[in-house]
Amino acid sequence: MRIVHTITELRQALAGATKTAFVPTMGNLHEGHLSLVKLARERGGPVVASVFVNRLQFAPHEDFDRYPRTFERDCDLLRSVGCNVVFAPSEDELYPEPQVFRIQPPPELGDILEGHFRPGFFTGVSTVVLKLFNCVQPRVAVFGKKDYQQLMVVRRMVQQLALPTEIVAGETTRAEDGLALSSRNGYLSESERAEAVQLAMSLKHIQLSMRNGHPDPAALEQEVMDNLRQRGWVPDYVAIRRRVDLGVPSAEQRAAGEPLVVLAAAKLGNTRLIDNMEI
Ligand code: PAF
């Protein structure tokens, strides 16, 4: 496995490759990331993983500075699953000057849910993803469904800008109790970790209720938010949406079997967790 830190080295490492598969990450890897690398490997070309904590997608009050950086361990893990190239640029390499050109997702997708509570987040994500795509020039890129809205934003960007990259979605990897794996789970205290599974359990409850024909999604969302609040969480949103564009489904669409997803974000202590389940 080659570890490269500059765009020039990356291009040399990939010279002549036409089937590169790419997994962008911010490091602090866990089994969820590794499952995405394994999916990338199935495509038969060289697999590149990037490790870059992207300042552009963090608001000033967010956890950019304390985001865990575990590069040596990340490389060991990536090696263990057959990654071929790790691209770990410095901030100066990727942003040698202020990044004034940015990719602005459409508000109806980028300013709802996560984008509402984290203004500018998807502009930061889209900008770095496009820039990383330009560095790696992948045929395929793999994104986890854990960040469902991010996956939708990237898919839409690729479609709108006619990028020659196929976006593949990887299923969410969960701990034995059901908690979705996330780098931020490491912030949880022991008691918070025990409580954290309630987020997945709440989504499961909504998934089952909707599958059993619950007539009132808004009441269900409210019930789950209230329950989380009573348990000490501070929920940002619990939202049942159309999978296709994350819009609110009409009663007619629900009756017609429109594919849905339920998404949630909530704070437990100082840690903000997100999760989702397709219904
Ligand atoms: O999902 C992530 O880890 C990040 O948002 C990504 C896609 C690597 C962009 O920084």
PDB file of C-alpha atoms in Angstrom, residues 142-260:
ATOM      1  CA  VAL A 142     -18.192   4.629  -2.362  1.00  0.00           C
ATOM      2  CA  PHE A 143     -20.180   6.547   0.270  1.00  0.00           C
ATOM      3  CA  GLY A 144     -21.925   5.132   3.343  1.00  0.00           C
ATOM      4  CA  LYS A 145     -25.682   5.307   3.818  1.00  0.00           C
ATOM      5  CA  LYS A 146     -24.932   6.307   7.422  1.00  0.00           C
ATOM      6  CA  ASP A 147     -24.561   9.847   6.014  1.00  0.00           C
ATOM      7  CA  TYR A 148     -27.706   9.501   3.913  1.00  0.00           C
ATOM      8  CA  GLN A 149     -28.149  13.151   3.031  1.00  0.00           C
ATOM      9  CA  GLN A 150     -24.467  13.471   2.131  1.00  0.00           C
ATOM     10  CA  LEU A 151     -24.873  10.515  -0.215  1.00  0.00           C
ATOM     11  CA  MET A 152     -27.871  12.233  -1.862  1.00  0.00           C
ATOM     12  CA  VAL A 153     -26.007  15.530  -2.208  1.00  0.00           C
ATOM     13  CA  VAL A 154     -23.003  13.817  -3.803  1.00  0.00           C
ATOM     14  CA  ARG A 155     -25.215  11.811  -6.158  1.00  0.00           C
ATOM     15  CA  ARG A 156     -26.993  14.993  -7.236  1.00  0.00           C
ATOM     16  CA  MET A 157     -23.706  16.859  -7.737  1.00  0.00           C
ATOM     17  CA  VAL A 158     -22.337  14.046  -9.890  1.00  0.00           C
ATOM     18  CA  GLN A 159     -25.514  14.039 -11.965  1.00  0.00           C
ATOM     19  CA  GLN A 160     -25.745  17.822 -12.327  1.00  0.00           C
ATOM     20  CA  LEU A 161     -22.078  18.306 -13.204  1.00  0.00           C
ATOM     21  CA  ALA A 162     -21.900  15.194 -15.424  1.00  0.00           C
ATOM     22  CA  LEU A 163     -18.967  13.807 -13.469  1.00  0.00           C
ATOM     23  CA  PRO A 164     -17.657  10.487 -14.844  1.00  0.00           C
ATOM     24  CA  THR A 165     -17.869   8.770 -11.456  1.00  0.00           C
ATOM     25  CA  GLU A 166     -20.386   6.142 -10.407  1.00  0.00           C
ATOM     26  CA  ILE A 167     -21.554   6.594  -6.823  1.00  0.00           C
ATOM     27  CA  VAL A 168     -21.973   3.355  -4.894  1.00  0.00           C
ATOM     28  CA  ALA A 169     -23.816   3.295  -1.552  1.00  0.00           C
ATOM     29  CA  GLY A 170     -22.579   1.110   1.313  1.00  0.00           C
ATOM     30  CA  GLU A 171     -24.937  -0.122   4.042  1.00  0.00           C
ATOM     31  CA  THR A 172     -24.543   1.239   7.566  1.00  0.00           C
ATOM     32  CA  THR A 173     -22.431  -0.926   9.834  1.00  0.00           C
ATOM     33  CA  ARG A 174     -23.866  -1.271  13.338  1.00  0.00           C
ATOM     34  CA  ALA A 175     -22.508  -2.387  16.694  1.00  0.00           C
ATOM     35  CA  GLU A 176     -24.066  -5.526  18.169  1.00  0.00           C
ATOM     36  CA  ASP A 177     -26.677  -3.497  20.051  1.00  0.00           C
ATOM     37  CA  GLY A 178     -27.630  -1.584  16.871  1.00  0.00           C
ATOM     38  CA  LEU A 179     -25.751   1.701  17.304  1.00  0.00           C
ATOM     39  CA  ALA A 180     -24.521   2.925  13.926  1.00  0.00           C
ATOM     40  CA  LEU A 181     -20.716   3.018  13.885  1.00  0.00           C
ATOM     41  CA  SER A 182     -19.365   6.559  13.769  1.00  0.00           C
ATOM     42  CA  SER A 183     -16.051   8.215  14.544  1.00  0.00           C
ATOM     43  CA  ARG A 184     -17.939  10.475  16.950  1.00  0.00           C
ATOM     44  CA  ASN A 185     -19.098   7.499  19.081  1.00  0.00           C
ATOM     45  CA  GLY A 186     -15.646   7.741  20.639  1.00  0.00           C
ATOM     46  CA  TYR A 187     -16.744  10.971  22.358  1.00  0.00           C
ATOM     47  CA  LEU A 188     -19.417   9.132  24.371  1.00  0.00           C
ATOM     48  CA  SER A 189     -18.921   8.325  28.064  1.00  0.00           C
ATOM     49  CA  GLU A 190     -19.693   4.777  29.195  1.00  0.00           C
ATOM     50  CA  SER A 191     -23.224   5.663  30.305  1.00  0.00           C
ATOM     51  CA  GLU A 192     -23.863   7.711  27.147  1.00  0.00           C
ATOM     52  CA  ARG A 193     -22.670   4.798  25.043  1.00  0.00           C
ATOM     53  CA  ALA A 194     -25.234   2.564  26.759  1.00  0.00           C
ATOM     54  CA  GLU A 195     -27.973   5.135  26.074  1.00  0.00           C
ATOM     55  CA  ALA A 196     -26.865   5.874  22.499  1.00  0.00           C
ATOM     56  CA  VAL A 197     -28.555   2.787  21.084  1.00  0.00           C
ATOM     57  CA  GLN A 198     -31.922   4.468  21.780  1.00  0.00           C
ATOM     58  CA  LEU A 199     -31.492   6.499  18.614  1.00  0.00           C
ATOM     59  CA  ALA A 200     -31.369   3.365  16.461  1.00  0.00           C
ATOM     60  CA  MET A 201     -34.213   1.834  18.507  1.00  0.00           C
ATOM     61  CA  SER A 202     -36.349   4.932  17.881  1.00  0.00           C
ATOM     62  CA  LEU A 203     -35.734   4.681  14.144  1.00  0.00           C
ATOM     63  CA  LYS A 204     -36.559   0.982  14.228  1.00  0.00           C
ATOM     64  CA  HIS A 205     -39.832   1.821  15.994  1.00  0.00           C
ATOM     65  CA  ILE A 206     -40.704   4.316  13.246  1.00  0.00           C
ATOM     66  CA  GLN A 207     -39.655   1.888  10.521  1.00  0.00           C
ATOM     67  CA  LEU A 208     -41.886  -0.866  11.917  1.00  0.00           C
ATOM     68  CA  SER A 209     -44.822   1.465  12.622  1.00  0.00           C
ATOM     69  CA  MET A 210     -44.717   2.880   9.094  1.00  0.00           C
ATOM     70  CA  ARG A 211     -44.413  -0.584   7.568  1.00  0.00           C
ATOM     71  CA  ASN A 212     -47.480  -1.555   9.591  1.00  0.00           C
ATOM     72  CA  GLY A 213     -49.430   1.309   8.071  1.00  0.00           C
ATOM     73  CA  HIS A 214     -49.189   4.033  10.739  1.00  0.00           C
ATOM     74  CA  PRO A 215     -51.407   6.821   9.347  1.00  0.00           C
ATOM     75  CA  ASP A 216     -49.689   9.880  10.806  1.00  0.00           C
ATOM     76  CA  PRO A 217     -45.921  10.268  10.226  1.00  0.00           C
ATOM     77  CA  ALA A 218     -45.820  13.713  11.877  1.00  0.00           C
ATOM     78  CA  ALA A 219     -47.319  12.304  15.110  1.00  0.00           C
ATOM     79  CA  LEU A 220     -44.817   9.454  15.038  1.00  0.00           C
ATOM     80  CA  GLU A 221     -41.899  11.866  14.584  1.00  0.00           C
ATOM     81  CA  GLN A 222     -43.200  13.949  17.485  1.00  0.00           C
ATOM     82  CA  GLU A 223     -43.692  10.915  19.730  1.00  0.00           C
ATOM     83  CA  VAL A 224     -40.089   9.812  19.147  1.00  0.00           C
ATOM     84  CA  MET A 225     -38.670  13.317  19.661  1.00  0.00           C
ATOM     85  CA  ASP A 226     -40.611  13.612  22.954  1.00  0.00           C
ATOM     86  CA  ASN A 227     -39.391  10.221  24.113  1.00  0.00           C
ATOM     87  CA  LEU A 228     -35.766  11.104  23.310  1.00  0.00           C
ATOM     88  CA  ARG A 229     -36.155  14.414  25.154  1.00  0.00           C
ATOM     89  CA  GLN A 230     -37.514  12.611  28.219  1.00  0.00           C
ATOM     90  CA  ARG A 231     -34.446  10.374  28.182  1.00  0.00           C
ATOM     91  CA  GLY A 232     -32.156  13.410  28.224  1.00  0.00           C
ATOM     92  CA  TRP A 233     -31.420  13.800  24.521  1.00  0.00           C
ATOM     93  CA  VAL A 234     -31.658  17.090  22.619  1.00  0.00           C
ATOM     94  CA  PRO A 235     -33.065  16.069  19.237  1.00  0.00           C
ATOM     95  CA  ASP A 236     -32.502  18.309  16.195  1.00  0.00           C
ATOM     96  CA  TYR A 237     -34.874  16.385  13.940  1.00  0.00           C
ATOM     97  CA  VAL A 238     -36.606  13.069  13.401  1.00  0.00           C
ATOM     98  CA  ALA A 239     -37.983  13.142   9.867  1.00  0.00           C
ATOM     99  CA  ILE A 240     -39.742  10.669   7.596  1.00  0.00           C
ATOM    100  CA  ARG A 241     -38.845  11.616   4.038  1.00  0.00           C
ATOM    101  CA  ARG A 242     -38.948  10.383   0.458  1.00  0.00           C
ATOM    102  CA  ARG A 243     -35.763   8.457  -0.328  1.00  0.00           C
ATOM    103  CA  VAL A 244     -35.497   9.980  -3.775  1.00  0.00           C
ATOM    104  CA  ASP A 245     -35.044  13.630  -2.775  1.00  0.00           C
ATOM    105  CA  LEU A 246     -35.585  13.792   1.015  1.00  0.00           C
ATOM    106  CA  GLY A 247     -38.789  15.766   0.479  1.00  0.00           C
ATOM    107  CA  VAL A 248     -41.842  15.346   2.727  1.00  0.00           C
ATOM    108  CA  PRO A 249     -44.071  12.606   1.267  1.00  0.00           C
ATOM    109  CA  SER A 250     -47.717  13.424   0.631  1.00  0.00           C
ATOM    110  CA  ALA A 251     -50.480  11.106   1.877  1.00  0.00           C
ATOM    111  CA  GLU A 252     -51.032  10.034  -1.750  1.00  0.00           C
ATOM    112  CA  GLN A 253     -47.366   9.185  -2.185  1.00  0.00           C
ATOM    113  CA  ARG A 254     -47.357   7.181   1.055  1.00  0.00           C
ATOM    114  CA  ALA A 255     -50.474   5.319  -0.036  1.00  0.00           C
ATOM    115  CA  ALA A 256     -48.841   4.597  -3.406  1.00  0.00           C
ATOM    116  CA  GLY A 257     -45.847   2.987  -1.706  1.00  0.00           C
ATOM    117  CA  GLU A 258     -43.293   5.759  -2.214  1.00  0.00           C
ATOM    118  CA  PRO A 259     -39.930   4.496  -0.837  1.00  0.00           C
ATOM    119  CA  LEU A 260     -39.241   6.325   2.425  1.00  0.00           C
TER     120      LEU A 260
END
